[in-house]
CSV table of C-alpha atoms in Angstrom, one decimal:
chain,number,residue,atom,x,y,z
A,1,UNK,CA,2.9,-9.9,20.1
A,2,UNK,CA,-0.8,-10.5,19.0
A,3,UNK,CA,-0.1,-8.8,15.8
A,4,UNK,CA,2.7,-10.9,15.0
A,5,UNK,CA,1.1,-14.1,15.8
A,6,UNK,CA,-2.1,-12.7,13.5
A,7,UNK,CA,0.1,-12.5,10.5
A,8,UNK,CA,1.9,-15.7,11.4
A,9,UNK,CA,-1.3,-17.6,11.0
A,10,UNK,CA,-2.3,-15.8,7.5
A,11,UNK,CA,1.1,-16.6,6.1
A,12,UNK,CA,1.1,-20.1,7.0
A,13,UNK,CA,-2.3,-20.6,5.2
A,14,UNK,CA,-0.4,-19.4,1.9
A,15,UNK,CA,1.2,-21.8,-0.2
A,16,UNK,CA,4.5,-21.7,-1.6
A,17,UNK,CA,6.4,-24.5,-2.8
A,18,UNK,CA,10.2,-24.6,-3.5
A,19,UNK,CA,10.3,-23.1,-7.0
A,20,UNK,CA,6.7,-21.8,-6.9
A,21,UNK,CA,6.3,-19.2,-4.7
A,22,UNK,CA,5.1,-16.3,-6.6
A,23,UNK,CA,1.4,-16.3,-5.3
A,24,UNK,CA,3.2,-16.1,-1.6
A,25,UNK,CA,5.3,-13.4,-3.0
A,26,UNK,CA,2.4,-10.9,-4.0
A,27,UNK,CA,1.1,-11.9,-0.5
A,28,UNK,CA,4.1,-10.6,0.8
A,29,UNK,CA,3.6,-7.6,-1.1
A,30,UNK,CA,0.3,-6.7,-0.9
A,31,UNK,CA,1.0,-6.7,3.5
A,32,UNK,CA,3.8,-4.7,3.5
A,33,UNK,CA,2.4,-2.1,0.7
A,34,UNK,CA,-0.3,-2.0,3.2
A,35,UNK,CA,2.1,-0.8,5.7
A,36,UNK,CA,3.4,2.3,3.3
A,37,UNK,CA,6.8,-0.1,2.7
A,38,UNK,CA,8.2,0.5,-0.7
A,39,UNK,CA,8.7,-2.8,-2.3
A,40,UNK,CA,10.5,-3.7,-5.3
A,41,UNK,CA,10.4,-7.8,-6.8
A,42,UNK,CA,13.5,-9.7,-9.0
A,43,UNK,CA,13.8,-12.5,-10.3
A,44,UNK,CA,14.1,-15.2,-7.8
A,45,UNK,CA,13.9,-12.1,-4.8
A,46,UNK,CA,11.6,-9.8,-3.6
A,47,UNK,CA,12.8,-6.7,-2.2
A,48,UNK,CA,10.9,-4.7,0.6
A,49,UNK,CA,12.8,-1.0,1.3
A,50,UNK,CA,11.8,1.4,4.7
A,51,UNK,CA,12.5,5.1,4.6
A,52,UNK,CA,15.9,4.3,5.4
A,53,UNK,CA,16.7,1.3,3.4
A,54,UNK,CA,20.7,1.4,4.0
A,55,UNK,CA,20.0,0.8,8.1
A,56,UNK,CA,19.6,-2.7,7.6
A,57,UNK,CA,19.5,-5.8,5.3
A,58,UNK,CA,17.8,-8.5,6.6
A,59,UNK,CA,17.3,-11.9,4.5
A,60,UNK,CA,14.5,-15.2,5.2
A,61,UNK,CA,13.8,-17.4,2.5
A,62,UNK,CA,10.1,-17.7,1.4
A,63,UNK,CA,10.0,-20.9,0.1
A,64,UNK,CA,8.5,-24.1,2.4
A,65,UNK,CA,9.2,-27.5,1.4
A,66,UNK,CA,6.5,-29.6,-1.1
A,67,UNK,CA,6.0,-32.2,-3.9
A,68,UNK,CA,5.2,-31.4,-7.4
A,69,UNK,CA,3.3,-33.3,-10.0
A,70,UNK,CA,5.9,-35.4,-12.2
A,71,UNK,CA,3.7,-37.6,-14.5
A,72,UNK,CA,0.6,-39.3,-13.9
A,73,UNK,CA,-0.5,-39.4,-10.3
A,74,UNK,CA,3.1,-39.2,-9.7
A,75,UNK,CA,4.4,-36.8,-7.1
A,76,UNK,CA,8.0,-35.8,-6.1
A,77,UNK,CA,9.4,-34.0,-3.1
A,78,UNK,CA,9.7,-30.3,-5.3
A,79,UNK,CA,13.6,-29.7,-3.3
A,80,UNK,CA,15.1,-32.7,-4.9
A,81,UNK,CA,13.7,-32.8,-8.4
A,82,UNK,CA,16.1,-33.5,-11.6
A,83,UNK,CA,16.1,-29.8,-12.1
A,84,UNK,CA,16.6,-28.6,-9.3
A,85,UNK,CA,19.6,-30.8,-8.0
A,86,UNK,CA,22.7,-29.0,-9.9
A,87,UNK,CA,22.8,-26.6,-6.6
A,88,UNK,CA,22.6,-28.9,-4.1
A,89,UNK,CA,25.7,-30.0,-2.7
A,90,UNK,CA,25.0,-33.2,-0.4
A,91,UNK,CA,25.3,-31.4,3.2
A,92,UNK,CA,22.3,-29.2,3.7
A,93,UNK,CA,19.9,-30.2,6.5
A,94,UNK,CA,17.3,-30.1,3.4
A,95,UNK,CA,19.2,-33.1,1.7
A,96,UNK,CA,20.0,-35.4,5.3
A,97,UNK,CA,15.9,-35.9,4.9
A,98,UNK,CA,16.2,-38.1,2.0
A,99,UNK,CA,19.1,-40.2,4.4
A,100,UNK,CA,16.7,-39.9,7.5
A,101,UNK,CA,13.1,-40.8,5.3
A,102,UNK,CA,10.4,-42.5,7.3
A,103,UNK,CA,6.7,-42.6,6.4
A,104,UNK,CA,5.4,-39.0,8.5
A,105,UNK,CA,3.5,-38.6,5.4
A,106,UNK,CA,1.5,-40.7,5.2
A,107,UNK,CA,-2.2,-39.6,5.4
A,108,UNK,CA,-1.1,-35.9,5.5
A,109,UNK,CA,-3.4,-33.5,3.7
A,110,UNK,CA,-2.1,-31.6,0.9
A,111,UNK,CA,-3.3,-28.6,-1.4
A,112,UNK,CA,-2.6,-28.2,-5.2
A,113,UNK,CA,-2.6,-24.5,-6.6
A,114,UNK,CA,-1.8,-22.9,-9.9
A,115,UNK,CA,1.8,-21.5,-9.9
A,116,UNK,CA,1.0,-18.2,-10.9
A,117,UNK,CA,-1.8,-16.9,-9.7
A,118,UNK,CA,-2.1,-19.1,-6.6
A,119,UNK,CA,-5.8,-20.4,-7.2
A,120,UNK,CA,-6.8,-23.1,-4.9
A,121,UNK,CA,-7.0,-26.6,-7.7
A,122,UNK,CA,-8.2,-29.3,-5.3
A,123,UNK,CA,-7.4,-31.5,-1.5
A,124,UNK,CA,-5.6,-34.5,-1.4
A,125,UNK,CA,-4.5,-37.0,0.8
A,126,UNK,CA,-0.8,-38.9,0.9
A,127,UNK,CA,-1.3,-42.8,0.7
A,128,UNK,CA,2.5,-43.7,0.2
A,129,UNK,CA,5.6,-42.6,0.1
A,130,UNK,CA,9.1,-44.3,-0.4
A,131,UNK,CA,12.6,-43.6,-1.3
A,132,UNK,CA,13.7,-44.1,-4.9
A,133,UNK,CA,17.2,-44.7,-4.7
A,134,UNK,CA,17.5,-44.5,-8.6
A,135,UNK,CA,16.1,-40.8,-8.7
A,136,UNK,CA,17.3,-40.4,-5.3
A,137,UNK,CA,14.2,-38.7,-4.6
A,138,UNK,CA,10.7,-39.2,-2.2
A,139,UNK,CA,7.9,-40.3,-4.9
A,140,UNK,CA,4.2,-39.8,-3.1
A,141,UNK,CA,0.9,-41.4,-4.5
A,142,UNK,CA,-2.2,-39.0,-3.6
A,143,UNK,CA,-5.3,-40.1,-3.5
A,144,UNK,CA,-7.7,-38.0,-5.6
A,145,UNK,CA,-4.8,-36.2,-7.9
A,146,UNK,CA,-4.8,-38.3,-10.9
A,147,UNK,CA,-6.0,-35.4,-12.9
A,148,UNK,CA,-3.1,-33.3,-12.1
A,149,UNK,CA,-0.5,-31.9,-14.7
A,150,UNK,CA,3.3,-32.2,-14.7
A,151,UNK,CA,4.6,-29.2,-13.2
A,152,UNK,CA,1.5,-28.8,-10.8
A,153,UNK,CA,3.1,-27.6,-6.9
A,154,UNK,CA,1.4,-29.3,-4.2
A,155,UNK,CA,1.8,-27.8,-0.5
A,156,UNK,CA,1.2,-29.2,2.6
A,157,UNK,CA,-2.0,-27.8,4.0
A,158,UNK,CA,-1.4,-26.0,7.2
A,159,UNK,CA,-2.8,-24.1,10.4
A,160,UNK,CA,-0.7,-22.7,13.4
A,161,UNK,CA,-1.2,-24.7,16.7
A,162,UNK,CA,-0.6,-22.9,20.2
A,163,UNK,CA,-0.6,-24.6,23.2
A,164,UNK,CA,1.2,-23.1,26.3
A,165,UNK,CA,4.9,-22.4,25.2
A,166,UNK,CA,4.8,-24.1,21.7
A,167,UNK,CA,4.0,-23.5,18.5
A,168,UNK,CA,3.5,-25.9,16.1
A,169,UNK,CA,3.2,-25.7,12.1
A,170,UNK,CA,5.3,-25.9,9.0
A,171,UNK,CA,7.3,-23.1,10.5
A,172,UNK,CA,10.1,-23.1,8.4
A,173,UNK,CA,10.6,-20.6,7.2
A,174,UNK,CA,7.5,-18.7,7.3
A,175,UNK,CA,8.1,-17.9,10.6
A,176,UNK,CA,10.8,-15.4,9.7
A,177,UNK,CA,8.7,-13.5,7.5
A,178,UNK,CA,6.3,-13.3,9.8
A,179,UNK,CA,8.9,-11.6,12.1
A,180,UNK,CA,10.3,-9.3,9.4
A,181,UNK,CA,6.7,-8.5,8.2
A,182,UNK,CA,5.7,-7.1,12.1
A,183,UNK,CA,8.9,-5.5,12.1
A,184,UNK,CA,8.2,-3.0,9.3
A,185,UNK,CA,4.8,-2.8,11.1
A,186,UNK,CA,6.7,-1.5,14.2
A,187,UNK,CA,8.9,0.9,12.7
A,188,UNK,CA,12.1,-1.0,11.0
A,189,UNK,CA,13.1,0.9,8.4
A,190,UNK,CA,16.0,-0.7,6.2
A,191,UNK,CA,16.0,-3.5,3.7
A,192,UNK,CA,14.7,-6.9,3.9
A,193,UNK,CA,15.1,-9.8,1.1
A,194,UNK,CA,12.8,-12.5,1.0
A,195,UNK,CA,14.3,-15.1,-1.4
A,196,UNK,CA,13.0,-17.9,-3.6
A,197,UNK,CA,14.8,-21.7,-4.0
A,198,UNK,CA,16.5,-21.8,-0.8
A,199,UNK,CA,15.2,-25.6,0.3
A,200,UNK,CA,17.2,-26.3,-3.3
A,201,UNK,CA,20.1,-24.2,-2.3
A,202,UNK,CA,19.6,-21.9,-5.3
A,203,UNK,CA,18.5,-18.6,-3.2
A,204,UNK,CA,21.9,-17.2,-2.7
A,205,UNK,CA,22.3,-16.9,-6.6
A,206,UNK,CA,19.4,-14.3,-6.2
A,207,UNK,CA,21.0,-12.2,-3.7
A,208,UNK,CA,24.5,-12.4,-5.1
A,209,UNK,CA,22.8,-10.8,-7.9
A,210,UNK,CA,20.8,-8.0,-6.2
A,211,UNK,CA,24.1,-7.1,-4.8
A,212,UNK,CA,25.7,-7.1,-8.2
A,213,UNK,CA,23.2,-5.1,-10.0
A,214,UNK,CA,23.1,-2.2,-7.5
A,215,UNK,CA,27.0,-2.6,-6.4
A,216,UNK,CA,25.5,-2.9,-2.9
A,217,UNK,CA,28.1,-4.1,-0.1
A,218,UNK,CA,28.1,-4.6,3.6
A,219,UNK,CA,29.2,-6.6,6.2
A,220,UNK,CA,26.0,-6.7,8.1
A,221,UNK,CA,23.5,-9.0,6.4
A,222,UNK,CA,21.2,-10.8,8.8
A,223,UNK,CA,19.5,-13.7,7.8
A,224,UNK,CA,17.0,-15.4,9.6
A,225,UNK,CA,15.7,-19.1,9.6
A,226,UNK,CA,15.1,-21.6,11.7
A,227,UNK,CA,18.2,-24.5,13.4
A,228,UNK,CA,17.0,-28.2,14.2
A,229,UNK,CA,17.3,-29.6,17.5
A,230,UNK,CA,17.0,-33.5,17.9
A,231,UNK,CA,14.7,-32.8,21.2
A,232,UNK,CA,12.3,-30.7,22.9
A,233,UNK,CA,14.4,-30.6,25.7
A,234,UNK,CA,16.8,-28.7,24.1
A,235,UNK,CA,15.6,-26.1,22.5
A,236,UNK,CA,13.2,-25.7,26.0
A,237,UNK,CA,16.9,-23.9,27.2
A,238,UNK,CA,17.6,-21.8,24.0
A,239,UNK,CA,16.0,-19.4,22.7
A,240,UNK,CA,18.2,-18.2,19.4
A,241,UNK,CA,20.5,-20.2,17.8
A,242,UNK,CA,24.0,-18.4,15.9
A,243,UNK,CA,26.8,-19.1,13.9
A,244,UNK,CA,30.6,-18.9,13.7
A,245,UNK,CA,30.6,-20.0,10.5
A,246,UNK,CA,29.4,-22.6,7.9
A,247,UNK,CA,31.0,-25.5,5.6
A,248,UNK,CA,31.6,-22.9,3.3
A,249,UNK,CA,32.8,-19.7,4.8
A,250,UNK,CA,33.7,-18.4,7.8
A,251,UNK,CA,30.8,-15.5,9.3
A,252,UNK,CA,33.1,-12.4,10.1
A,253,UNK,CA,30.6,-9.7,10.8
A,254,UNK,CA,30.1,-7.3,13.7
A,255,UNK,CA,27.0,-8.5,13.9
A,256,UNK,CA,27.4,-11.0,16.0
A,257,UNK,CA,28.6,-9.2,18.8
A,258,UNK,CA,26.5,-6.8,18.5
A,259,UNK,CA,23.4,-9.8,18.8
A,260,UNK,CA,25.6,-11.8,21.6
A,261,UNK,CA,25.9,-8.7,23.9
A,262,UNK,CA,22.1,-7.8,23.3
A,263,UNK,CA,21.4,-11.1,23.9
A,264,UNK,CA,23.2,-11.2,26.9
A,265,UNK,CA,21.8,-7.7,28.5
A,266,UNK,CA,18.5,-9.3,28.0
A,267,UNK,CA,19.0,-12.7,29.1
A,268,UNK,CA,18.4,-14.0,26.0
A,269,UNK,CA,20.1,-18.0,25.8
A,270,UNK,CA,21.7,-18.6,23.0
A,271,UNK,CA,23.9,-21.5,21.1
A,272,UNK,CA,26.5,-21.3,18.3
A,273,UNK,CA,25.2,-24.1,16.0
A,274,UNK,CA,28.5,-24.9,15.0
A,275,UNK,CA,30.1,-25.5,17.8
A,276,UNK,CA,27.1,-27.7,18.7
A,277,UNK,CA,28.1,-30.0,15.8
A,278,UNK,CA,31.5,-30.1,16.4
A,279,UNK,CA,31.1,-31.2,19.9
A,280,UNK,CA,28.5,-33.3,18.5
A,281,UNK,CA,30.8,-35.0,16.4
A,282,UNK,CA,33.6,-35.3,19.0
A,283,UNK,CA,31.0,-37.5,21.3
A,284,UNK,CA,30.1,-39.5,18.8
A,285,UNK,CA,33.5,-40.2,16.8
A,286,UNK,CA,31.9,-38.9,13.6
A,287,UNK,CA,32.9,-36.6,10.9
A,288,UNK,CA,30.3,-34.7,9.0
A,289,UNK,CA,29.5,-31.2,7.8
A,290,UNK,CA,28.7,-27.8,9.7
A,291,UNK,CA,25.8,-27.8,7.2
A,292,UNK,CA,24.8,-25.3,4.5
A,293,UNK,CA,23.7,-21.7,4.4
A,294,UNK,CA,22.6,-19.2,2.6
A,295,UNK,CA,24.9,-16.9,3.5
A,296,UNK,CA,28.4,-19.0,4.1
A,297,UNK,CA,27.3,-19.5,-0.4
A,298,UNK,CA,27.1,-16.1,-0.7
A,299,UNK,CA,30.6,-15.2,1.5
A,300,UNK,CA,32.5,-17.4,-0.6
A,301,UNK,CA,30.6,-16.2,-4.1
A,302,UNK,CA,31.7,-12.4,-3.1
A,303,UNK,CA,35.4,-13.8,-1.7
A,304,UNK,CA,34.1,-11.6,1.7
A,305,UNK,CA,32.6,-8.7,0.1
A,306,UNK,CA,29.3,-9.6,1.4
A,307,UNK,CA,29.6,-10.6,5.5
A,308,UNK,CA,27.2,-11.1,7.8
A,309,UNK,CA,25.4,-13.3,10.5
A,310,UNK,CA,23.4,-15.7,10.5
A,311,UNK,CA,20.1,-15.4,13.6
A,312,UNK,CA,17.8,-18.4,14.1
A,313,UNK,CA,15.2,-20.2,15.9
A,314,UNK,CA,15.6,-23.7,17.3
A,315,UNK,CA,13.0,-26.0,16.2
A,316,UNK,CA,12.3,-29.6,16.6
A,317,UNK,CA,10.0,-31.8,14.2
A,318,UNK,CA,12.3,-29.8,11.2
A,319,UNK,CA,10.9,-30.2,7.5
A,320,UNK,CA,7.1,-30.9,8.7
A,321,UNK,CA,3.7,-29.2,9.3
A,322,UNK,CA,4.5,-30.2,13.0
A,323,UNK,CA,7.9,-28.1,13.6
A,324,UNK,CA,7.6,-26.6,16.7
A,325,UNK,CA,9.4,-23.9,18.9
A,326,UNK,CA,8.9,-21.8,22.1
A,327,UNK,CA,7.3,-18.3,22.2
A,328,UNK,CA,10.4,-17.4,24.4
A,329,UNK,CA,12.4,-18.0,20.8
A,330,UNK,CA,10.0,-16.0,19.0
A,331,UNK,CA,10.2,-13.1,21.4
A,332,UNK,CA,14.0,-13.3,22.0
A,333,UNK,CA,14.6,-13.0,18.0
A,334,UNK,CA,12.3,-9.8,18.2
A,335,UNK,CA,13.6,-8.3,21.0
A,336,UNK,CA,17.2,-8.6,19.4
A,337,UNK,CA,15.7,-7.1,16.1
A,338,UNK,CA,14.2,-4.1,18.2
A,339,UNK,CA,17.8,-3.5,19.4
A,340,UNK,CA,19.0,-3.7,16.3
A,341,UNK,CA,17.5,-2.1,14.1
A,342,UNK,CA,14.3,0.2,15.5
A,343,UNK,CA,16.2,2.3,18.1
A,344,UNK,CA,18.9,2.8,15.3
A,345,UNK,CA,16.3,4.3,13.4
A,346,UNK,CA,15.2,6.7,16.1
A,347,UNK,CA,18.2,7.9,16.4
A,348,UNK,CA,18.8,8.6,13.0
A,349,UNK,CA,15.7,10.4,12.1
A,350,UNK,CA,16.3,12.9,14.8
C-alpha cells in the first residue's frame, strides 16, 4: 500500500478545477505511460487501455471542486458558474452545498494556474465568501488576486494528512485515480475512464460519447467516487459504500453481486447508499432525492445499453481539503478491485 499512498500524495498536489483539468490530465498520462499503459485522450475523457482492455471499464472523474476568476478580484465557485449550470439538475450532492453554505473558507489557501499548461500563477488567501442568491452562486474575495483574468481556475492548495486510521485532504475524487493508477501498476489490465465536468454534471456526456464512437457496450462499468456520511462514526463501520440505483436509473448489473459476495468473503462492510436515504427520509418524514450519478445519467442516455455499478468510499467533511476516510475503505475498495479484475487477468493470459 506504500505505493498507492505515494501516488495519492503527488496527485493531490496537482490542480484541476471543474472545467480545467487538462494539466491533471497529462499528469495522468505521463504515470500511467510510465507504466507501459497505452493511453488514448478525447474531448472531455481520457482514456487509459491494458493489454486486455475489454476485461474491464472502470470510470472516476478527475475533476475537484474550485472557483474561477469572474471579473475583477471576483471569484466564483467554478461548479456553478452561468455556463456550466444547463447540466445541473438541482439534486446532486455538488448542488446541496450552495443550500448547506457556511463560511469553511474562509482563510483557506488557494493556487491560481494557467489552464493549459498548468504553470503555477500565484498563492492566495480567501477573506470572504457569501451566497449570492441572484446568481445563485458562492462569490469569494482573495486577497492578493486582483491581477487575475476572467477565466483564471483557482484550486484549493492541498497536502494529504495521515494520522492513525484517517486520511484527510480534498479527496474527492482524486482518491479514485489514485486507486486505478496503482491498479495498472499491479497488473489490471482493461480499460479505465477518467472523466472531465463531473462536479457540473457534464461528465457522462463524455462517456456516452466514447461509447458511441467505438459502438462499445457492456453491462459492467464500474465507477468509482467517493459517498458522504454526516459523521465519523459512521463511516468508522463501513468501509465501501454501493448502489441499487440513482434518481435516474435503476443499476442492473452483475456487478454488484459479484462486489457484494467479494465483499462478504472478505469481510468487507458495506452500505447501499440508497437505501440509507430512503430510511433516512422515513425517520425524518422528508422527501428528497436518491442524488445524482454519473452513471444512473448515462443508463437512462443509452435506455440500458450501458449498465453498471456504482463502488465508493464513505467520507465525511465532503467538498473540502479536509474530507476524510479510513485506510480500512481504501484497502477494502482495492481488495474488491484485485478480485475483480487482476485474478481475471491471470486467468486469461494463460
Amino acid at each position: 500500500m506504500e505505493l498507492f499512498y505515494d501516488i495519492l500524495k503527488q496527485l493531490i498536489r496537482i490542480p484541476s478545477v471543474v472545467g480545467e483539468e487538462h494539466p491533471f490530465f497529462m499528469f495522468i498520462k505521463r504515470e500511467l505511460e510510465e507504466l507501459g499503459v497505452k493511453v488514448e485522450y478525447y474531448d472531455g475523457v481520457l482514456i487509459a487501455k491494458g493489454d486486455i482492455p475489454e476485461s474491464g471499464y472502470i470510470s472516476a472523474h478527475a475533476d475537484r471542486h474550485g472557483l474561477i476568476c469572474t471579473g475583477h478580484n471576483e471569484f466564483q465557485y467554478a461548479a456553478f458558474i452561468a455556463k456550466n449550470k444547463a447540466d445541473l439538475t438541482g439534486d446532486s450532492n455538488s448542488e446541496q452545498l450552495l443550500h448547506n453554505f457556511t463560511a469553511r473558507f474562509v482563510d483557506e489557501k488557494v493556487q491560481a494556474y494557467e489552464p493549459w499548461s498548468g504553470t503555477y500563477l500565484g498563492l492566495g488567501s480567501i477573506k470572504d465568501a457569501f451566497l449570492c442568491q441572484r446568481r445563485k452562486n458562492i462569490i469569494f474575495k482573495i486577497e492578493g488576486f486582483d491581477y487575475m483574468f476572467p477565466g483564471t481556475p483557482i484550486a484549493f492548495t492541498d497536502k494529504l494528512e495521515i494520522k492513525d486510521n484517517l486520511i484527510s485532504a480534498q479527496l474527492d475524487n482524486v482518491i479514485s485515480i489514485a486507486i486505478i493508477i496503482y491498479m495498472y501498476a499491479i497488473g489490471y489490465q482493461g480499460t479505465a475512464f477518467f472523466t472531465a465536468s463531473e462536479e457540473a454534471g457534464r461528465s457522462w456526456r463524455f462517456l456516452l460519447e466514447w461509447f458511441r464512437r467505438f459502438d462499445v457496450k457492456t453491462d459492467e462499468l464500474l465507477v468509482l467516487d467517493t459517498s458522504p456520511y454526516p459523521t465519523l462514526e459512521e463511516i468508522k463501520n463501513i468501509d465501501i459504500v454501493l448502489r441499487n440505483r440513482d434518481s435516474n436509473a435503476v443499476f442492473r448489473s452483475p456487478l454488484k453481486n459479484k462486489i457484494k459476495e467479494i465483499a462478504i468473503k472478505n469481510k468487507i462492510r458495506y452500505d447501499f447508499k440508497d437505501k440509507y436515504l430512503k430510511a433516512k427520509m422515513l425517520k425524518n418524514g422528508t422527501t428528497s432525492s436518491l442524488g445524482t450519478t454519473e452513471l444512473g445519467r448515462l443508463i437512462y442516455a443509452t435506455k440500458g445499453e450501458i449498465q453498471g455499478t456504482t463502488l465508493q468510499i464513505p467520507t465525511i467533511g465532503y467538498h473540502t481539503v479536509h474530507e476524510t476516510t479510513t485506510k480500512n475503505a481504501v484497502e477494502g475498495m482495492i481488495t474488491i478491485l484485485k478480485n475483480l479484475y487482476i485474478t481475471k487477468n491471470i486467468k486469461d493470459k494463460q
